[in-house]
Amino acid sequence: MNKNELVRAIANKAGITLKDASIALEGFIGAVTDGLKAGEKIQISGFGTFEIKEKPARDGFNPKTGEKIKIDASKIPAFKFGKAYKDSF
């Protein structure tokens, strides 16, 4: 499902126009993005949790040359499905 299909599905489920569904989806994405940038954890009961995970610095290698390299620490967005949602499958 791509973004347009998701907007259409939201509009059908909520009984709203495609324009309103698109605005709602953009608002949701923006709110989650802003919350994660602020270091917040976003929990949606019965669905899951968005959060920032920290990956520590580590040693790696260049697969092309085999040379050892240092990989810097980084932060990545992550999503973990809630138990109730996982159990629904």
mmCIF file with all atom_site columns, C-alpha atoms in Angstrom:
data_model
loop_
_atom_site.group_PDB
_atom_site.id
_atom_site.type_symbol
_atom_site.label_atom_id
_atom_site.label_alt_id
_atom_site.label_comp_id
_atom_site.label_asym_id
_atom_site.label_entity_id
_atom_site.label_seq_id
_atom_site.pdbx_PDB_ins_code
_atom_site.Cartn_x
_atom_site.Cartn_y
_atom_site.Cartn_z
_atom_site.occupancy
_atom_site.B_iso_or_equiv
_atom_site.pdbx_formal_charge
_atom_site.auth_seq_id
_atom_site.auth_comp_id
_atom_site.auth_asym_id
_atom_site.auth_atom_id
_atom_site.pdbx_PDB_model_num
ATOM 1  C CA . MET A 1 1  ? 0.000   0.000   0.000  1.00 0.00 ? 1  MET A CA 1
ATOM 2  C CA . ASN A 1 2  ? 1.445   3.349   -0.990 1.00 0.00 ? 2  ASN A CA 1
ATOM 3  C CA . LYS A 1 3  ? 0.606   6.782   0.421  1.00 0.00 ? 3  LYS A CA 1
ATOM 4  C CA . ASN A 1 4  ? -2.242  7.464   -2.042 1.00 0.00 ? 4  ASN A CA 1
ATOM 5  C CA . GLU A 1 5  ? -3.835  4.106   -1.280 1.00 0.00 ? 5  GLU A CA 1
ATOM 6  C CA . LEU A 1 6  ? -3.493  4.784   2.456  1.00 0.00 ? 6  LEU A CA 1
ATOM 7  C CA . VAL A 1 7  ? -5.164  8.188   2.074  1.00 0.00 ? 7  VAL A CA 1
ATOM 8  C CA . ARG A 1 8  ? -8.014  6.536   0.143  1.00 0.00 ? 8  ARG A CA 1
ATOM 9  C CA . ALA A 1 9  ? -8.402  3.849   2.837  1.00 0.00 ? 9  ALA A CA 1
ATOM 10 C CA . ILE A 1 10 ? -8.472  6.483   5.602  1.00 0.00 ? 10 ILE A CA 1
ATOM 11 C CA . ALA A 1 11 ? -11.077 8.491   3.704  1.00 0.00 ? 11 ALA A CA 1
ATOM 12 C CA . ASN A 1 12 ? -13.269 5.409   3.227  1.00 0.00 ? 12 ASN A CA 1
ATOM 13 C CA . LYS A 1 13 ? -12.952 4.226   6.852  1.00 0.00 ? 13 LYS A CA 1
ATOM 14 C CA . ALA A 1 14 ? -13.547 7.674   8.341  1.00 0.00 ? 14 ALA A CA 1
ATOM 15 C CA . GLY A 1 15 ? -16.175 8.796   5.830  1.00 0.00 ? 15 GLY A CA 1
ATOM 16 C CA . ILE A 1 16 ? -14.237 11.945  4.951  1.00 0.00 ? 16 ILE A CA 1
ATOM 17 C CA . THR A 1 17 ? -12.946 13.477  1.727  1.00 0.00 ? 17 THR A CA 1
ATOM 18 C CA . LEU A 1 18 ? -9.621  12.503  0.194  1.00 0.00 ? 18 LEU A CA 1
ATOM 19 C CA . LYS A 1 19 ? -8.352  16.027  0.885  1.00 0.00 ? 19 LYS A CA 1
ATOM 20 C CA . ASP A 1 20 ? -9.253  15.805  4.580  1.00 0.00 ? 20 ASP A CA 1
ATOM 21 C CA . ALA A 1 21 ? -7.740  12.321  4.833  1.00 0.00 ? 21 ALA A CA 1
ATOM 22 C CA . SER A 1 22 ? -4.526  13.584  3.220  1.00 0.00 ? 22 SER A CA 1
ATOM 23 C CA . ILE A 1 23 ? -4.385  16.520  5.653  1.00 0.00 ? 23 ILE A CA 1
ATOM 24 C CA . ALA A 1 24 ? -4.970  14.147  8.590  1.00 0.00 ? 24 ALA A CA 1
ATOM 25 C CA . LEU A 1 25 ? -2.232  11.767  7.431  1.00 0.00 ? 25 LEU A CA 1
ATOM 26 C CA . GLU A 1 26 ? 0.239   14.617  6.903  1.00 0.00 ? 26 GLU A CA 1
ATOM 27 C CA . GLY A 1 27 ? -0.665  15.926  10.366 1.00 0.00 ? 27 GLY A CA 1
ATOM 28 C CA . PHE A 1 28 ? -0.053  12.510  11.915 1.00 0.00 ? 28 PHE A CA 1
ATOM 29 C CA . ILE A 1 29 ? 3.304   12.114  10.178 1.00 0.00 ? 29 ILE A CA 1
ATOM 30 C CA . GLY A 1 30 ? 4.321   15.635  11.191 1.00 0.00 ? 30 GLY A CA 1
ATOM 31 C CA . ALA A 1 31 ? 3.303   15.126  14.825 1.00 0.00 ? 31 ALA A CA 1
ATOM 32 C CA . VAL A 1 32 ? 5.210   11.843  15.080 1.00 0.00 ? 32 VAL A CA 1
ATOM 33 C CA . THR A 1 33 ? 8.276   13.363  13.407 1.00 0.00 ? 33 THR A CA 1
ATOM 34 C CA . ASP A 1 34 ? 8.234   16.427  15.680 1.00 0.00 ? 34 ASP A CA 1
ATOM 35 C CA . GLY A 1 35 ? 7.770   14.256  18.775 1.00 0.00 ? 35 GLY A CA 1
ATOM 36 C CA . LEU A 1 36 ? 10.677  11.993  17.855 1.00 0.00 ? 36 LEU A CA 1
ATOM 37 C CA . LYS A 1 37 ? 12.911  14.992  17.102 1.00 0.00 ? 37 LYS A CA 1
ATOM 38 C CA . ALA A 1 38 ? 12.057  16.313  20.585 1.00 0.00 ? 38 ALA A CA 1
ATOM 39 C CA . GLY A 1 39 ? 13.144  12.986  22.083 1.00 0.00 ? 39 GLY A CA 1
ATOM 40 C CA . GLU A 1 40 ? 9.630   11.866  22.979 1.00 0.00 ? 40 GLU A CA 1
ATOM 41 C CA . LYS A 1 41 ? 8.260   8.341   22.794 1.00 0.00 ? 41 LYS A CA 1
ATOM 42 C CA . ILE A 1 42 ? 4.886   8.172   21.011 1.00 0.00 ? 42 ILE A CA 1
ATOM 43 C CA . GLN A 1 43 ? 2.655   5.369   22.282 1.00 0.00 ? 43 GLN A CA 1
ATOM 44 C CA . ILE A 1 44 ? -0.592  4.478   20.532 1.00 0.00 ? 44 ILE A CA 1
ATOM 45 C CA . SER A 1 45 ? -2.514  2.128   22.776 1.00 0.00 ? 45 SER A CA 1
ATOM 46 C CA . GLY A 1 46 ? -3.369  -1.141  21.062 1.00 0.00 ? 46 GLY A CA 1
ATOM 47 C CA . PHE A 1 47 ? -1.136  -0.355  18.075 1.00 0.00 ? 47 PHE A CA 1
ATOM 48 C CA . GLY A 1 48 ? 2.479   0.346   19.002 1.00 0.00 ? 48 GLY A CA 1
ATOM 49 C CA . THR A 1 49 ? 5.244   2.725   19.957 1.00 0.00 ? 49 THR A CA 1
ATOM 50 C CA . PHE A 1 50 ? 7.435   5.073   17.945 1.00 0.00 ? 50 PHE A CA 1
ATOM 51 C CA . GLU A 1 51 ? 10.777  5.918   19.544 1.00 0.00 ? 51 GLU A CA 1
ATOM 52 C CA . ILE A 1 52 ? 14.380  6.846   18.825 1.00 0.00 ? 52 ILE A CA 1
ATOM 53 C CA . LYS A 1 53 ? 16.908  4.047   19.303 1.00 0.00 ? 53 LYS A CA 1
ATOM 54 C CA . GLU A 1 54 ? 20.568  4.807   19.873 1.00 0.00 ? 54 GLU A CA 1
ATOM 55 C CA . LYS A 1 55 ? 23.117  2.645   18.105 1.00 0.00 ? 55 LYS A CA 1
ATOM 56 C CA . PRO A 1 56 ? 26.551  2.723   19.757 1.00 0.00 ? 56 PRO A CA 1
ATOM 57 C CA . ALA A 1 57 ? 29.765  3.342   17.856 1.00 0.00 ? 57 ALA A CA 1
ATOM 58 C CA . ARG A 1 58 ? 31.249  0.126   16.514 1.00 0.00 ? 58 ARG A CA 1
ATOM 59 C CA . ASP A 1 59 ? 33.925  -1.313  14.298 1.00 0.00 ? 59 ASP A CA 1
ATOM 60 C CA . GLY A 1 60 ? 32.993  -2.477  10.830 1.00 0.00 ? 60 GLY A CA 1
ATOM 61 C CA . PHE A 1 61 ? 34.648  -3.141  7.517  1.00 0.00 ? 61 PHE A CA 1
ATOM 62 C CA . ASN A 1 62 ? 34.432  -1.938  3.964  1.00 0.00 ? 62 ASN A CA 1
ATOM 63 C CA . PRO A 1 63 ? 33.049  -4.924  2.051  1.00 0.00 ? 63 PRO A CA 1
ATOM 64 C CA . LYS A 1 64 ? 34.759  -3.794  -1.147 1.00 0.00 ? 64 LYS A CA 1
ATOM 65 C CA . THR A 1 65 ? 38.285  -3.481  0.264  1.00 0.00 ? 65 THR A CA 1
ATOM 66 C CA . GLY A 1 66 ? 38.053  -5.441  3.527  1.00 0.00 ? 66 GLY A CA 1
ATOM 67 C CA . GLU A 1 67 ? 39.529  -2.409  5.299  1.00 0.00 ? 67 GLU A CA 1
ATOM 68 C CA . LYS A 1 68 ? 38.464  -1.888  8.938  1.00 0.00 ? 68 LYS A CA 1
ATOM 69 C CA . ILE A 1 69 ? 36.477  1.280   9.565  1.00 0.00 ? 69 ILE A CA 1
ATOM 70 C CA . LYS A 1 70 ? 34.975  3.012   12.575 1.00 0.00 ? 70 LYS A CA 1
ATOM 71 C CA . ILE A 1 71 ? 31.177  3.444   12.425 1.00 0.00 ? 71 ILE A CA 1
ATOM 72 C CA . ASP A 1 72 ? 29.967  6.423   14.476 1.00 0.00 ? 72 ASP A CA 1
ATOM 73 C CA . ALA A 1 73 ? 27.168  6.225   17.013 1.00 0.00 ? 73 ALA A CA 1
ATOM 74 C CA . SER A 1 74 ? 23.790  7.134   15.549 1.00 0.00 ? 74 SER A CA 1
ATOM 75 C CA . LYS A 1 75 ? 20.130  7.579   16.383 1.00 0.00 ? 75 LYS A CA 1
ATOM 76 C CA . ILE A 1 76 ? 17.432  5.901   14.300 1.00 0.00 ? 76 ILE A CA 1
ATOM 77 C CA . PRO A 1 77 ? 13.634  6.044   14.425 1.00 0.00 ? 77 PRO A CA 1
ATOM 78 C CA . ALA A 1 78 ? 12.011  2.729   15.319 1.00 0.00 ? 78 ALA A CA 1
ATOM 79 C CA . PHE A 1 79 ? 8.510   1.313   15.641 1.00 0.00 ? 79 PHE A CA 1
ATOM 80 C CA . LYS A 1 80 ? 7.510   -1.572  17.878 1.00 0.00 ? 80 LYS A CA 1
ATOM 81 C CA . PHE A 1 81 ? 4.082   -3.134  17.436 1.00 0.00 ? 81 PHE A CA 1
ATOM 82 C CA . GLY A 1 82 ? 2.003   -3.531  20.586 1.00 0.00 ? 82 GLY A CA 1
ATOM 83 C CA . LYS A 1 83 ? 1.164   -6.997  21.900 1.00 0.00 ? 83 LYS A CA 1
ATOM 84 C CA . ALA A 1 84 ? -2.567  -6.639  21.198 1.00 0.00 ? 84 ALA A CA 1
ATOM 85 C CA . TYR A 1 85 ? -1.853  -5.687  17.588 1.00 0.00 ? 85 TYR A CA 1
ATOM 86 C CA . LYS A 1 86 ? 0.640   -8.525  17.059 1.00 0.00 ? 86 LYS A CA 1
ATOM 87 C CA . ASP A 1 87 ? -1.808  -11.027 18.570 1.00 0.00 ? 87 ASP A CA 1
ATOM 88 C CA . SER A 1 88 ? -4.516  -9.945  16.110 1.00 0.00 ? 88 SER A CA 1
ATOM 89 C CA . PHE A 1 89 ? -2.709  -11.750 13.287 1.00 0.00 ? 89 PHE A CA 1
#
